Every structure is written in C-alpha cells, then in structure tokens.
Short mmCIF file of C-alpha atoms in Angstrom, two decimals:
data_model
loop_
_atom_site.label_atom_id
_atom_site.label_comp_id
_atom_site.label_asym_id
_atom_site.label_seq_id
_atom_site.Cartn_x
_atom_site.Cartn_y
_atom_site.Cartn_z
CA MET H 1384 39.43 15.75 27.45
CA LYS H 1385 41.38 13.75 24.96
CA HIS H 1386 39.29 10.63 25.68
CA PHE H 1387 36.01 12.54 25.68
CA LEU H 1388 35.62 12.18 21.89
CA THR H 1389 36.37 8.46 22.07
CA ILE H 1390 33.85 7.95 24.88
CA ALA H 1391 31.21 10.05 23.07
CA VAL H 1392 31.63 8.02 19.85
CA LEU H 1393 31.42 4.79 21.87
CA PHE H 1394 28.16 5.83 23.59
CA ILE H 1395 26.61 7.05 20.33
CA SER H 1396 27.54 3.77 18.64
CA LEU H 1397 26.08 1.72 21.47
CA SER H 1398 22.85 3.70 21.46
CA MET H 1399 22.50 3.34 17.67
CA PHE H 1400 23.12 -0.39 17.56
CA GLY H 1401 21.42 -1.08 20.88
CA GLN H 1402 18.00 -0.06 19.60
CA LYS H 1403 15.73 -3.00 19.04
CA LYS H 1404 14.12 -3.15 15.65
CA ILE H 1405 10.76 -4.81 15.42
CA VAL H 1406 10.92 -7.77 13.04
CA TRP H 1407 7.62 -9.42 12.23
CA PHE H 1408 6.20 -11.81 9.69
CA ASP H 1409 2.84 -11.69 8.02
CA ILE H 1410 0.99 -14.32 6.08
CA GLY H 1411 -2.37 -13.97 4.44
CA LEU H 1412 -4.92 -14.78 1.80
CA LYS H 1413 -5.49 -12.34 -1.04
CA ALA H 1414 -8.07 -11.68 -3.71
CA GLN H 1415 -7.89 -9.10 -6.50
CA TYR H 1416 -10.44 -7.89 -9.01
CA GLY H 1417 -10.24 -5.05 -11.47
CA ALA H 1418 -9.61 -3.74 -14.94
CA ALA H 1419 -7.22 -5.79 -17.04
CA GLY H 1420 -6.34 -5.91 -20.67
CA LEU H 1421 -3.84 -6.05 -23.44
CA TYR H 1422 -2.58 -3.04 -25.35
CA ASN H 1423 -0.83 -3.03 -28.69
CA ALA H 1424 -0.09 0.26 -30.47
CA ALA H 1425 -0.50 -1.36 -33.91
CA ILE H 1426 -4.00 -2.55 -33.01
CA ALA H 1427 -4.97 0.70 -31.28
CA ASP H 1428 -3.92 2.74 -34.33
CA ASN H 1429 -5.99 0.54 -36.66
CA ASP H 1430 -9.31 2.32 -35.99
CA SER H 1431 -11.15 0.63 -38.83
CA LYS H 1432 -10.99 -2.90 -37.37
CA TYR H 1433 -10.54 -2.66 -33.61
CA ASP H 1434 -11.81 -0.63 -30.69
CA TYR H 1435 -10.70 -1.76 -27.23
CA LYS H 1436 -13.19 -2.62 -24.51
CA ILE H 1437 -12.04 -2.41 -20.92
CA GLY H 1438 -11.39 -5.98 -19.84
CA SER H 1439 -11.59 -7.45 -16.38
CA GLY H 1440 -9.53 -9.88 -14.39
CA PHE H 1441 -9.45 -11.57 -11.04
CA SER H 1442 -6.91 -13.47 -9.02
CA TYR H 1443 -6.60 -15.22 -5.70
CA GLY H 1444 -3.71 -16.54 -3.70
CA GLY H 1445 -1.55 -15.80 -0.71
CA LYS H 1446 1.33 -13.73 0.58
CA LEU H 1447 4.26 -14.10 2.93
CA GLY H 1448 6.12 -11.08 4.21
CA ILE H 1449 8.98 -10.20 6.52
CA ASN H 1450 8.99 -6.70 7.96
CA PHE H 1451 11.72 -4.66 9.65
CA GLY H 1452 10.00 -1.77 11.37
CA TYR H 1453 8.02 0.07 8.70
CA ASN H 1454 9.72 -1.60 5.72
CA GLY H 1455 9.44 -5.14 4.48
CA LEU H 1456 9.64 -7.63 1.66
CA SER H 1457 6.59 -9.52 0.48
CA ILE H 1458 6.20 -12.52 -1.82
CA ASP H 1459 2.71 -12.91 -3.30
CA VAL H 1460 1.65 -15.95 -5.32
CA MET H 1461 -1.62 -15.47 -7.23
CA LYS H 1462 -3.64 -17.57 -9.68
CA SER H 1463 -5.03 -15.11 -12.26
CA LYS H 1464 -7.56 -15.05 -15.07
CA ALA H 1465 -8.23 -12.08 -17.38
CA SER H 1466 -9.93 -11.20 -20.65
CA GLN H 1467 -9.66 -8.67 -23.49
CA SER H 1468 -12.30 -8.00 -26.14
CA PHE H 1469 -12.96 -5.44 -28.84
CA ASP H 1470 -16.05 -3.49 -29.94
CA LEU H 1471 -15.72 -3.55 -33.73
CA THR H 1472 -14.26 -7.05 -34.07
CA PRO H 1473 -15.87 -9.94 -32.16
CA VAL H 1474 -12.52 -11.30 -30.94
CA THR H 1475 -11.95 -12.16 -27.27
CA ILE H 1476 -8.62 -13.20 -25.77
CA ASP H 1477 -8.70 -14.99 -22.39
CA TRP H 1478 -5.60 -15.95 -20.45
CA GLU H 1479 -4.74 -17.66 -17.17
CA SER H 1480 -1.47 -17.38 -15.31
CA LEU H 1481 0.36 -18.02 -12.07
CA ASP H 1482 1.77 -14.68 -10.91
CA ILE H 1483 4.67 -14.27 -8.50
CA TYR H 1484 5.25 -10.82 -7.00
CA ALA H 1485 8.41 -9.77 -5.12
CA LEU H 1486 7.54 -6.43 -3.54
CA PHE H 1487 9.26 -3.90 -1.31
CA ARG H 1488 6.59 -2.62 1.06
CA HIS H 1489 6.51 0.43 3.32
CA ALA H 1490 3.66 0.36 5.86
CA LYS H 1491 3.02 3.22 8.26
CA ASN H 1492 -0.02 4.86 9.88
CA LEU H 1493 -2.34 2.04 8.72
CA GLY H 1494 -1.42 2.66 5.06
CA TYR H 1495 1.09 1.06 2.73
CA PHE H 1496 3.05 1.62 -0.47
CA GLU H 1497 4.55 -1.25 -2.48
CA ILE H 1498 6.75 -1.51 -5.54
CA GLY H 1499 8.53 -4.35 -7.32
CA PRO H 1500 8.55 -6.87 -10.17
CA LYS H 1501 6.02 -9.52 -11.15
CA MET H 1502 6.63 -12.68 -13.14
CA SER H 1503 3.59 -14.25 -14.83
CA MET H 1504 3.80 -17.85 -15.94
CA ILE H 1505 1.13 -18.16 -18.64
CA ASN H 1506 -0.79 -21.43 -18.29
CA LYS H 1507 -3.50 -21.03 -20.91
CA VAL H 1508 -4.49 -18.60 -23.66
CA SER H 1509 -7.67 -18.97 -25.70
CA ASN H 1510 -9.07 -16.85 -28.50
CA THR H 1511 -12.69 -16.76 -29.67
CA ARG H 1512 -14.36 -14.98 -32.55
CA GLY H 1513 -18.06 -14.70 -31.79
CA ASN H 1514 -18.99 -18.22 -30.67
CA GLU H 1515 -16.18 -19.94 -32.59
CA LYS H 1516 -13.02 -20.89 -30.72
CA ILE H 1517 -9.86 -20.17 -32.70
CA GLU H 1518 -7.18 -22.82 -32.24
CA PHE H 1519 -3.59 -21.55 -32.05
CA ALA H 1520 -0.29 -23.23 -31.47
CA GLU H 1521 1.19 -22.57 -28.04
CA SER H 1522 4.28 -21.19 -29.74
CA LEU H 1523 2.32 -17.99 -30.53
CA TYR H 1524 2.46 -16.89 -26.87
CA ASN H 1525 5.31 -16.38 -24.45
CA LYS H 1526 5.25 -18.64 -21.41
CA GLN H 1527 6.60 -15.91 -19.11
CA VAL H 1528 5.73 -12.21 -18.95
CA PHE H 1529 7.54 -9.73 -16.68
CA SER H 1530 5.85 -6.62 -15.27
CA GLY H 1531 6.49 -3.67 -12.99
CA VAL H 1532 4.09 -3.16 -10.07
CA VAL H 1533 3.18 -0.14 -7.91
CA GLY H 1534 0.47 -0.26 -5.26
CA PHE H 1535 -0.91 1.57 -2.25
CA GLY H 1536 -3.76 1.15 0.19
CA ALA H 1537 -4.97 1.22 3.76
CA ASN H 1538 -5.98 -1.04 6.60
CA ILE H 1539 -9.80 -0.95 6.77
CA MET H 1540 -10.43 -3.35 9.66
CA GLY H 1541 -8.51 -4.84 12.53
CA ASN H 1542 -5.55 -3.15 14.14
CA ASP H 1543 -4.38 -5.60 16.78
CA GLY H 1544 -1.92 -7.41 14.49
CA ARG H 1545 -3.68 -10.77 14.52
CA PHE H 1546 -6.18 -10.11 11.74
CA SER H 1547 -6.62 -7.22 9.35
CA GLY H 1548 -8.51 -6.35 6.20
CA ILE H 1549 -6.62 -4.28 3.67
CA LEU H 1550 -8.02 -2.48 0.64
CA GLY H 1551 -5.71 -1.07 -2.01
CA LEU H 1552 -5.00 -0.29 -5.63
CA ARG H 1553 -2.30 -2.02 -7.63
CA PHE H 1554 -1.05 -0.83 -11.02
CA GLU H 1555 0.91 -3.18 -13.26
CA TYR H 1556 2.62 -2.63 -16.59
CA ALA H 1557 3.99 -5.53 -18.64
CA LEU H 1558 7.58 -5.01 -19.72
CA THR H 1559 7.50 -7.99 -22.09
CA ASP H 1560 4.88 -9.02 -24.66
CA LEU H 1561 2.36 -11.81 -24.30
CA ASP H 1562 2.81 -12.53 -28.02
CA SER H 1563 5.90 -14.49 -28.98
CA GLU H 1564 7.86 -13.65 -32.14
CA ASP H 1565 5.69 -16.15 -34.07
CA GLY H 1566 2.55 -14.63 -32.56
CA LYS H 1567 3.52 -11.13 -33.67
CA LYS H 1568 3.45 -12.34 -37.26
CA LEU H 1569 -0.14 -13.54 -36.93
CA VAL H 1570 -2.78 -11.19 -38.29
CA LEU H 1571 -6.38 -11.71 -37.21
CA GLN H 1572 -8.70 -10.81 -40.05
CA SER H 1573 -12.17 -9.62 -39.19
#
C-alpha cells in the first residue's frame, strides 16, 4: 500500500508525457484588403479644416507557422500600401511599408483567433494637395511603426490539410505615430 501512491504517480506521469502532440507547419500566400487610415485627435477636433474619409489599403505576402495541437506561432511578411484623405481639405497621404507580424494563433473547429505585435518598416510616404505633390523631407516620418493586432476567421474551403482558403478579419492599432517629432511640428494649411 505504501508503494501504491508512488506507482500511481509514475503511471499518471507516463500517461501525461507519453501523449503525442501533433506538431505541424504551415506556409502560405496571403492577401489583405480593407479599411485603413490615420487618426490624429488634433486633426479630428479641428472641424473647420478637416473631415476624415475612410481610407483603403491592401497588402500581399506570405506566412510561415508552427503549430502545436490547436496553438501555434505565425510569422507573416506583407508588402502594404494604404491611403488617407479628407473631405474638406484636398490633402491625401499615401504610404507603403513592409509589415512583419509575429502572432500567437489558436485554431480549432475550422476557425481561428490570433493576437500579437506588428512592426511596419515605412518605405515611402507621399502627400498630395489636389493634383500637386507636396515634397517633404524623410525626417518628417518615422521609419518604423509598431502596432497591436487581433484577428479571427474561418476556413472556407479545403479541409484535408494540403490546401485551404481562409477568410478573416484583422484589427490593428498603431502604438507609435507615423509622424516623427519634426513631422508633428508641421502644419498643413488649407
């Protein structure tokens, strides 16, 4: 009886660690399209000069993931382009970036939830007023922007593990500004 507890603990330990966990890798191509834009409280509160339009953006790239059962880590690399314009002032801001996502992903029952950080390396920013391009020094914009990301979605085609089509929503919020300290001092006059 005295060894019963020892034997029970041994068998429980063996059964816990003896279970095989499914480890699998996934690689794929990705494309994203949706609403995108910049928000600045100082501009939004200045009703007389600016009124935001909903901007759009698109990106394409690839992903590599390693999964342990239902949970996994995914690295996405995306080339992005987005735009922001205003109703009352004919100013448009366009930017291009290389985005790197590092996401924790939980996938179960053909659906998924993901959360993690994103680093955007800004390649190009251009501003136009009407048809006139406004030239700015590159020092007016940060070269890197960090964001938080939350997404969810579902598998819409393919369930054999070799090929699948996934449709989802991804929400991102920038934690750092696109404008550098010099750029924050710039005032666009209408």
